[in-house]
Coordinates of C-alpha atoms and ligand atoms in Angstrom, one line a residue:
X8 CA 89.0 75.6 49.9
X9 CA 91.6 75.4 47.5
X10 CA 94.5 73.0 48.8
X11 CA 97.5 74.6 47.7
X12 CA 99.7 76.7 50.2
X13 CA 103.3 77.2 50.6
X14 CA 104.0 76.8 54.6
X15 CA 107.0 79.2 55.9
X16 CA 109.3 77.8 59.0
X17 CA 110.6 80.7 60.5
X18 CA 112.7 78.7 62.5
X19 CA 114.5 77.9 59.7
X20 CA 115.1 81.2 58.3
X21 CA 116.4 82.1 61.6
X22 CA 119.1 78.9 61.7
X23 CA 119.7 80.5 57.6
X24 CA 120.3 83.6 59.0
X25 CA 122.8 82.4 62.4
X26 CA 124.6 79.8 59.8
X27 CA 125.7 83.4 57.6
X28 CA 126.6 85.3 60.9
X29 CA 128.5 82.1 62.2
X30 CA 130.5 80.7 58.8
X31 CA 130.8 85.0 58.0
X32 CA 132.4 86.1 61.8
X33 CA 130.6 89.3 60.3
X34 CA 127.4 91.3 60.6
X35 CA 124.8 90.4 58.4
X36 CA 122.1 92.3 56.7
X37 CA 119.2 89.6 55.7
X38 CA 118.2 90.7 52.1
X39 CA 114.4 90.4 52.3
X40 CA 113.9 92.5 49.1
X41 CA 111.3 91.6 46.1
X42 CA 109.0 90.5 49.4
X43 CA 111.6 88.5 51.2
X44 CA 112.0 86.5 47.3
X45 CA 108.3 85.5 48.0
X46 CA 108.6 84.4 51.7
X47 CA 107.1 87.9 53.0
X48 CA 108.7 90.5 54.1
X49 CA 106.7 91.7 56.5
X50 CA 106.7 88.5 58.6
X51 CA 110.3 87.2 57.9
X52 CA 111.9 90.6 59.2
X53 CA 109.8 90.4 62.7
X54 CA 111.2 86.8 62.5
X55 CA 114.4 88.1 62.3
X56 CA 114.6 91.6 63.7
X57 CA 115.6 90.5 67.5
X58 CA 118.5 89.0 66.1
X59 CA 119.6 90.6 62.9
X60 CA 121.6 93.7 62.5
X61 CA 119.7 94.8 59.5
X62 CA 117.9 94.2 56.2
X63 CA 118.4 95.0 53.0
X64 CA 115.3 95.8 50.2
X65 CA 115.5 97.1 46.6
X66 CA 113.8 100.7 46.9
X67 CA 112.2 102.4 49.5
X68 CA 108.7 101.3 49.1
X69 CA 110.1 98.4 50.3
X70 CA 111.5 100.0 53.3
X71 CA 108.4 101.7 54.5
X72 CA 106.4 98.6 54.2
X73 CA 108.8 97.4 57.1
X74 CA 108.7 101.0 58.7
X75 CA 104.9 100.6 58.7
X76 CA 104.8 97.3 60.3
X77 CA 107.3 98.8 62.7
X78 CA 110.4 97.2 62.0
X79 CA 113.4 99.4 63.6
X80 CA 116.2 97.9 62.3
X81 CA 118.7 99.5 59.9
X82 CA 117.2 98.9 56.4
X83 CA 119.4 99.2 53.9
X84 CA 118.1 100.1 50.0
X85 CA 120.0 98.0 47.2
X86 CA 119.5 100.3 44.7
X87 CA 119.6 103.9 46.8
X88 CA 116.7 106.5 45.9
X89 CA 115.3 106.4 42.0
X90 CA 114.6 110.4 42.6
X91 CA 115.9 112.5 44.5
X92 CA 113.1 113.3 46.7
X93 CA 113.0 110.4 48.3
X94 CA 115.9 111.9 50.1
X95 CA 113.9 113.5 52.6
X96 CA 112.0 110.4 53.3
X97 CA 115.2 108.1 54.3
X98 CA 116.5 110.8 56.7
X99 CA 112.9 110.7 57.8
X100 CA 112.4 106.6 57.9
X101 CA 116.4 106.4 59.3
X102 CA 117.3 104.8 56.2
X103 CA 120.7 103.1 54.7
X104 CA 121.2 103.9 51.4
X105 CA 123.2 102.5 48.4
X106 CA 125.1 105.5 45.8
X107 CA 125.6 103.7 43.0
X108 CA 126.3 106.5 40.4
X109 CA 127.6 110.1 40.8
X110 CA 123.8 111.5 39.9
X111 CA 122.7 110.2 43.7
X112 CA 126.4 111.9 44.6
X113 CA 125.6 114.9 43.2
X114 CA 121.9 115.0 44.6
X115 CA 122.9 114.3 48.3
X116 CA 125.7 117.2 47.8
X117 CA 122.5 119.8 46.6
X118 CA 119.7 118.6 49.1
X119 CA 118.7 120.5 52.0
X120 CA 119.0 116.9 54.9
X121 CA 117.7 118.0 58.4
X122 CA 120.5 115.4 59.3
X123 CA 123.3 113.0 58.1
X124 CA 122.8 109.9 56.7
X125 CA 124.9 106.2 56.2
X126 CA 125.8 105.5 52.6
X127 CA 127.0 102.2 51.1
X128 CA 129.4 103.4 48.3
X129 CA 128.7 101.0 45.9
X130 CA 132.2 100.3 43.3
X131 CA 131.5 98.8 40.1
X132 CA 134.4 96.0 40.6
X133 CA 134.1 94.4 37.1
X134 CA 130.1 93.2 37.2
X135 CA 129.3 96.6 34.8
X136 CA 125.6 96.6 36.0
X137 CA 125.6 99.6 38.8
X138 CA 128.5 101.1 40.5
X139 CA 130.9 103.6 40.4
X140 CA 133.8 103.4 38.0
X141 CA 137.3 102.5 39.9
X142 CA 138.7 105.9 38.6
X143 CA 135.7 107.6 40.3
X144 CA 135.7 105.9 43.9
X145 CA 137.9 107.8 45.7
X146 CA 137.0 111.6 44.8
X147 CA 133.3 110.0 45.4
X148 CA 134.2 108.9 49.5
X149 CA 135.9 112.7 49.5
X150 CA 133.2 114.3 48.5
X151 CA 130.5 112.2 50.4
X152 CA 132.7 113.6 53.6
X153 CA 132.9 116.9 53.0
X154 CA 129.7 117.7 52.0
X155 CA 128.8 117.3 55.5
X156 CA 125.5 115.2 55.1
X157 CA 127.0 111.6 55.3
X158 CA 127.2 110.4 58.8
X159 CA 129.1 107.1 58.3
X160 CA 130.6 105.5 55.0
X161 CA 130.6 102.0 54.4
X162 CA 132.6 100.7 50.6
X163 CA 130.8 97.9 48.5
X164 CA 130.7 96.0 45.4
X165 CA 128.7 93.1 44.2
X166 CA 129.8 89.7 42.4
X167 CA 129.1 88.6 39.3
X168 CA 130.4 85.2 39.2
X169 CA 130.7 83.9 42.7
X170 CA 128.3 81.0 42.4
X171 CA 131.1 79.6 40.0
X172 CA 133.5 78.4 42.1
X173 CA 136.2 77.5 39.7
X174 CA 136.2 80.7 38.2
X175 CA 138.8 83.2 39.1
X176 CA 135.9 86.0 38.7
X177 CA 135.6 86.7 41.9
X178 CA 139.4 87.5 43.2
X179 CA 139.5 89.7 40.1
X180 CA 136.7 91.6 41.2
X181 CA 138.3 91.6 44.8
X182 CA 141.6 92.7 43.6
X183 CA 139.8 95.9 42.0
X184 CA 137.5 96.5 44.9
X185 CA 141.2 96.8 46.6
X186 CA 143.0 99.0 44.4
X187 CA 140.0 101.3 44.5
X188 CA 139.9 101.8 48.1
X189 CA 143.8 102.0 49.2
X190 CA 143.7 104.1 51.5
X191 CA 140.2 104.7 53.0
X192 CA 139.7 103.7 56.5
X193 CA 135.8 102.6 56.3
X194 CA 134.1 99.0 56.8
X195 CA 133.5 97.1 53.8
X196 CA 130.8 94.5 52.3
X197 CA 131.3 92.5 49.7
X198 CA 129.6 89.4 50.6
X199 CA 126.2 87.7 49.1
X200 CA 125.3 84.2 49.7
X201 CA 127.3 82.6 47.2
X202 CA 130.6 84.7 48.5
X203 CA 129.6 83.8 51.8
X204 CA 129.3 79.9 51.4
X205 CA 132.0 79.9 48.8
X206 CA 134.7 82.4 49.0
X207 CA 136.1 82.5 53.0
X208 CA 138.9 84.4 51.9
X209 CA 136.8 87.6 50.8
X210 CA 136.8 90.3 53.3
X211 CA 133.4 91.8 54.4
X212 CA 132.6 93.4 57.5
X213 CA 129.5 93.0 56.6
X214 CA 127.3 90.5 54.7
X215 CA 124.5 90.4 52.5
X216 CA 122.8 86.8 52.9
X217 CA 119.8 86.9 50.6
X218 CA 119.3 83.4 48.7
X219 CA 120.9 81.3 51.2
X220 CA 118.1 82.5 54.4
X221 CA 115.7 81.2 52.3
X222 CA 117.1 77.5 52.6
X223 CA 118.5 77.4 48.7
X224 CA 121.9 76.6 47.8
X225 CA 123.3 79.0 44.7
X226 CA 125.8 76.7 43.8
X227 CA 125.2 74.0 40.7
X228 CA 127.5 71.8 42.4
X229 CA 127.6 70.3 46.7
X230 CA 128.9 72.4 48.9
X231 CA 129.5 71.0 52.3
X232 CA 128.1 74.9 54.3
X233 CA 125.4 75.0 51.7
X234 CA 124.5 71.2 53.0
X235 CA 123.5 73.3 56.8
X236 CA 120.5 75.7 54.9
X237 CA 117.2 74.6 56.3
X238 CA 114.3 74.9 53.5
X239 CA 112.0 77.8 54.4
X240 CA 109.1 77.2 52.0
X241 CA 107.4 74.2 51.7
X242 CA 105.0 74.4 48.6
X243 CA 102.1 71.9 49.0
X244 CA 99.0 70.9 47.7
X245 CA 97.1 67.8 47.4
X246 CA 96.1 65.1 44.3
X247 CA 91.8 66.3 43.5
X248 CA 91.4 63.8 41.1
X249 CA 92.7 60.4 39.4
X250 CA 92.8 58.9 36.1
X251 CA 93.4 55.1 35.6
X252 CA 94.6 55.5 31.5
X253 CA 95.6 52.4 29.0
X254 CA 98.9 53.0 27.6
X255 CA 99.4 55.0 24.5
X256 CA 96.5 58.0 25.9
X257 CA 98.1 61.4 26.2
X258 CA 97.9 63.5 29.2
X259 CA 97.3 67.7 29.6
X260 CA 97.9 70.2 26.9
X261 CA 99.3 69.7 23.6
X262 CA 99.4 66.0 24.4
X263 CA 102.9 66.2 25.3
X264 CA 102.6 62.9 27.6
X265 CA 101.6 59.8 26.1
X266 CA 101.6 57.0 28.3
X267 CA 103.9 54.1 28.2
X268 CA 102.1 51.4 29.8
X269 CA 98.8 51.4 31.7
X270 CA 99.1 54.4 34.4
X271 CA 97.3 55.9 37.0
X272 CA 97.6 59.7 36.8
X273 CA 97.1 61.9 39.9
X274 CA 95.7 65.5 39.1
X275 CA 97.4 68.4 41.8
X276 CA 95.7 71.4 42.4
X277 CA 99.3 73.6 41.5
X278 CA 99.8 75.2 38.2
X279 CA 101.8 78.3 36.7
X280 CA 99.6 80.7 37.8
X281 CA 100.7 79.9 41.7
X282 CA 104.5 79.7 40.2
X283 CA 105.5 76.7 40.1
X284 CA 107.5 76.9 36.4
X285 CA 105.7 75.6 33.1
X286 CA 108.8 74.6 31.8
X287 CA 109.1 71.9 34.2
X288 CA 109.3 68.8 32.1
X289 CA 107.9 65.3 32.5
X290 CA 110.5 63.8 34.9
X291 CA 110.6 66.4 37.5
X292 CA 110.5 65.5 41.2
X293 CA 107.4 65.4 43.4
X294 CA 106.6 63.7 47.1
X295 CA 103.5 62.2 47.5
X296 CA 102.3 60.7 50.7
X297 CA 105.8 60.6 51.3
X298 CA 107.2 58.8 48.5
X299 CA 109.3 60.4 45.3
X300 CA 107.4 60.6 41.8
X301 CA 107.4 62.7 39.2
X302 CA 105.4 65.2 37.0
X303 CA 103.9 64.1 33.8
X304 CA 103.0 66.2 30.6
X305 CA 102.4 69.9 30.7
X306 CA 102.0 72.2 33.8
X307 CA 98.8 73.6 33.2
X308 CA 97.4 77.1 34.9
X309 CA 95.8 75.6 38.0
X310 CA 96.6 71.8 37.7
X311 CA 99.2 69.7 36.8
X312 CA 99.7 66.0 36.9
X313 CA 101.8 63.0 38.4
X314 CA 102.5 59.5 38.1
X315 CA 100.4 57.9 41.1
X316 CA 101.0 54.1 39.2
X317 CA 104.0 52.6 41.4
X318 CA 102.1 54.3 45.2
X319 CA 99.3 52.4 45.8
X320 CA 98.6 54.4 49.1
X321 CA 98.7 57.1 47.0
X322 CA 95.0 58.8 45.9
X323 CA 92.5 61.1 46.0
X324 CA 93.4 63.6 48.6
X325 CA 96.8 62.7 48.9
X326 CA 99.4 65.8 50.4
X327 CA 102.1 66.6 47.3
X328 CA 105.2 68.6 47.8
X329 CA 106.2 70.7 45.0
X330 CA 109.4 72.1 46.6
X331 CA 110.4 72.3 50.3
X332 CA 112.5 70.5 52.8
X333 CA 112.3 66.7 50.2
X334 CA 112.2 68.1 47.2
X335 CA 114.6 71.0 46.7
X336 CA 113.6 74.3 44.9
X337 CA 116.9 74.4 43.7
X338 CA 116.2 70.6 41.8
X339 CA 112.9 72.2 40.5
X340 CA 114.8 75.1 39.2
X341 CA 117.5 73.1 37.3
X342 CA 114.9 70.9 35.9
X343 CA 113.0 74.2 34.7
X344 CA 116.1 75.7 33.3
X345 CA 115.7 78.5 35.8
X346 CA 117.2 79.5 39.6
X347 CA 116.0 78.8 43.1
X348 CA 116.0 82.7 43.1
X349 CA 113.0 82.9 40.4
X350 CA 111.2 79.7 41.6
X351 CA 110.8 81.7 44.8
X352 CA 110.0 85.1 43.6
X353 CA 107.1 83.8 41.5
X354 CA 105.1 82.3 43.7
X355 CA 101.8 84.0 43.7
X356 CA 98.2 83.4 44.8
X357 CA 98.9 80.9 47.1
X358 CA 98.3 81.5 50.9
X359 CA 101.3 81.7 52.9
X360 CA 101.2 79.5 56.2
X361 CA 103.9 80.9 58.6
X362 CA 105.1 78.5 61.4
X363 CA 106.9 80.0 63.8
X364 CA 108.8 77.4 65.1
Ligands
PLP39 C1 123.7 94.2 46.1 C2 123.1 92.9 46.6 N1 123.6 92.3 47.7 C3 123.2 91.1 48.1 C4 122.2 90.4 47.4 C5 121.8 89.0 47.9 O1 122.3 88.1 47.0 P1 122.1 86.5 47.2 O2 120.6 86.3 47.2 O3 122.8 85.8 46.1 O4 122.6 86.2 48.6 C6 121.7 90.9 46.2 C7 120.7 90.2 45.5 O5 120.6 90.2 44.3 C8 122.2 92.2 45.8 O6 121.7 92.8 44.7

């Protein structure tokens, strides 16, 4: 069988997701959209669902998937219904949903609901992706309440800058989220991950936790809460063949390697087809049998190769971490130009190992 797995400590995600309640002092809904961003979404809410006081997904195919596996908690959709008949279906499933634009306003006002249902008024506060416009907000919380089919009103926005924590983004955004609800007597949730870990001073009944469960940090720079994530996935695999080269013989596609001195070259059964990022250069971090070394030449679609020369002990067979709790995802995704966020999401083909802890 084909060595390459990435192994899921559930344990882990559940320290993630009691680090967010605890550093918060709010509730937290664990964002396990886009498949819990490649963990599983199935398993990761059943590891969660004793403790958490809800999830948030991206649409509600998401949401039944968790219905169906019989998931009970409140499950909040990101994006609230693409159509309006899915209206019927979130009454139905008990659903929380996101109104992000006065088209879903206007739809809950016209459809026949056998019975009320929570909204998350979603204010755009200066991102300009979804949201309603400041000037809209508060005729849209009046006429969620009098139309009689909302049973409970929570106000939200969502940052666009918060990882940057020298920007003044953030309180910008905060000061307009303010002005827009004067007045209204509702909980509120502004939080994601980078908020959380980086802004204390944001208020936010509730929380939205989504990168940091997963054991990544979203900041460029340290960050001394970030430092307390626990790595959920561990990507693995192990070396299925070695090369003992001369110098000045190239290695993988496009001979993008050429070897500076006599090497030995261990091929990894990993390659962009399970995820892990083709742009990773020569230089990036790997562990093998424990010890740091580093990718060489082109990530290829199943295989990829590392510098075995200076680890004896090191061969044929040997475990390799790609990413996990030595070699951070985050690392991977600097070196690949990318985010911890996209590493994750991408992984594909590989079996997922869950430990329960
Ligand atoms: C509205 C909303 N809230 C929370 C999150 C979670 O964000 P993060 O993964 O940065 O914590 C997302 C993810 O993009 C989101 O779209």
């Amino acid at each position: 069988m084909r060595p390459a797995r990435a192994l899921i400590d559930l344990q882990a995600l559940r320290h993630n997701y009691q680090l967010a309640r605890e550093v918060s002092g709010a509730r937290a809904l664990a964002v396990i959209k886009a498949d819990a961003y490649g963990h599983g979404a199935v398993r990761c809410a059943m590891a969660l669902e004793s403790e958490a006081d809800g999830f948030a997904v991206a649409c509600i195919e998401e949401a039944l998937e968790l219905r169906a596996a019989g998931i009970r908690a409140p499950v909040l959709l990101l994006e609230g219904f693409f159509e309006a008949d899915e209206l019927a279906l979130i009454v139905e499933h008990d659903l929380w949903c996101v109104v992000h634009s006065l088209w879903q306003l206007e739809a809950i006002e016209k459809a026949p609901l056998s019975k009320p249902i929570t909204v998350w008024l979603k204010l755009d506060s200066g991102m300009h992706r979804v949201g309603l416009h400041p000037a809209d907000y508060q005729a849209a919380y009046q006429r969620l309440l009098a139309c009689g089919k909302v049973a409970k009103i929570v106000l939200m926005s969502h940052f666009a800058r918060a990882d940057e924590l020298h920007s003044t983004s953030a309180i910008e955004q905060v000061a307009v989220f303010e002005a827009a609800r004067k007045g209204l007597s509702a909980q509120v949730s502004l939080r994601n991950s980078p908020a959380l870990l980086g802004w204390p001073q944001v208020p936010s009944d509730w929380v939205r936790p989504g990168i940091m469960l997963y054991g990544a940090t979203p900041f460029e720079e340290a960050n001394a809460v970030a430092a307390r994530l626990q790595p959920v996935m561990t990507l693995e695999s192990k070396v299925i063949s070695v090369r003992e080269l001369p110098a000045g013989e190239p290695v993988g596609y496009g001979a993008k390697f050429i070897t500076p001195r006599p090497m030995r070259i261990g091929v990894v059964a990993m390659g962009y087809a399970d995820g892990y990022p083709r742009q990773a250069p020569t230089g990036t971090p790997v562990l093998v049998a424990g010890q740091r070394s580093q990718l060489v030449g082109r990530v290829s679609m199943d295989m990829l190769c590392i510098d075995l020369t200076d680890i004896p002990h090191a061969g044929l067979g040997s475990t390799v971490e790609l990413w996990g709790k030595n070699i951070l995802a985050s690392d991977i995704a600097a070196a690949a130009d990318t985010i911890p966020y996209q590493i994750f999401c991408n992984l594909k083909r590989v079996p997922r190992l869950y430990n329960e802890g």
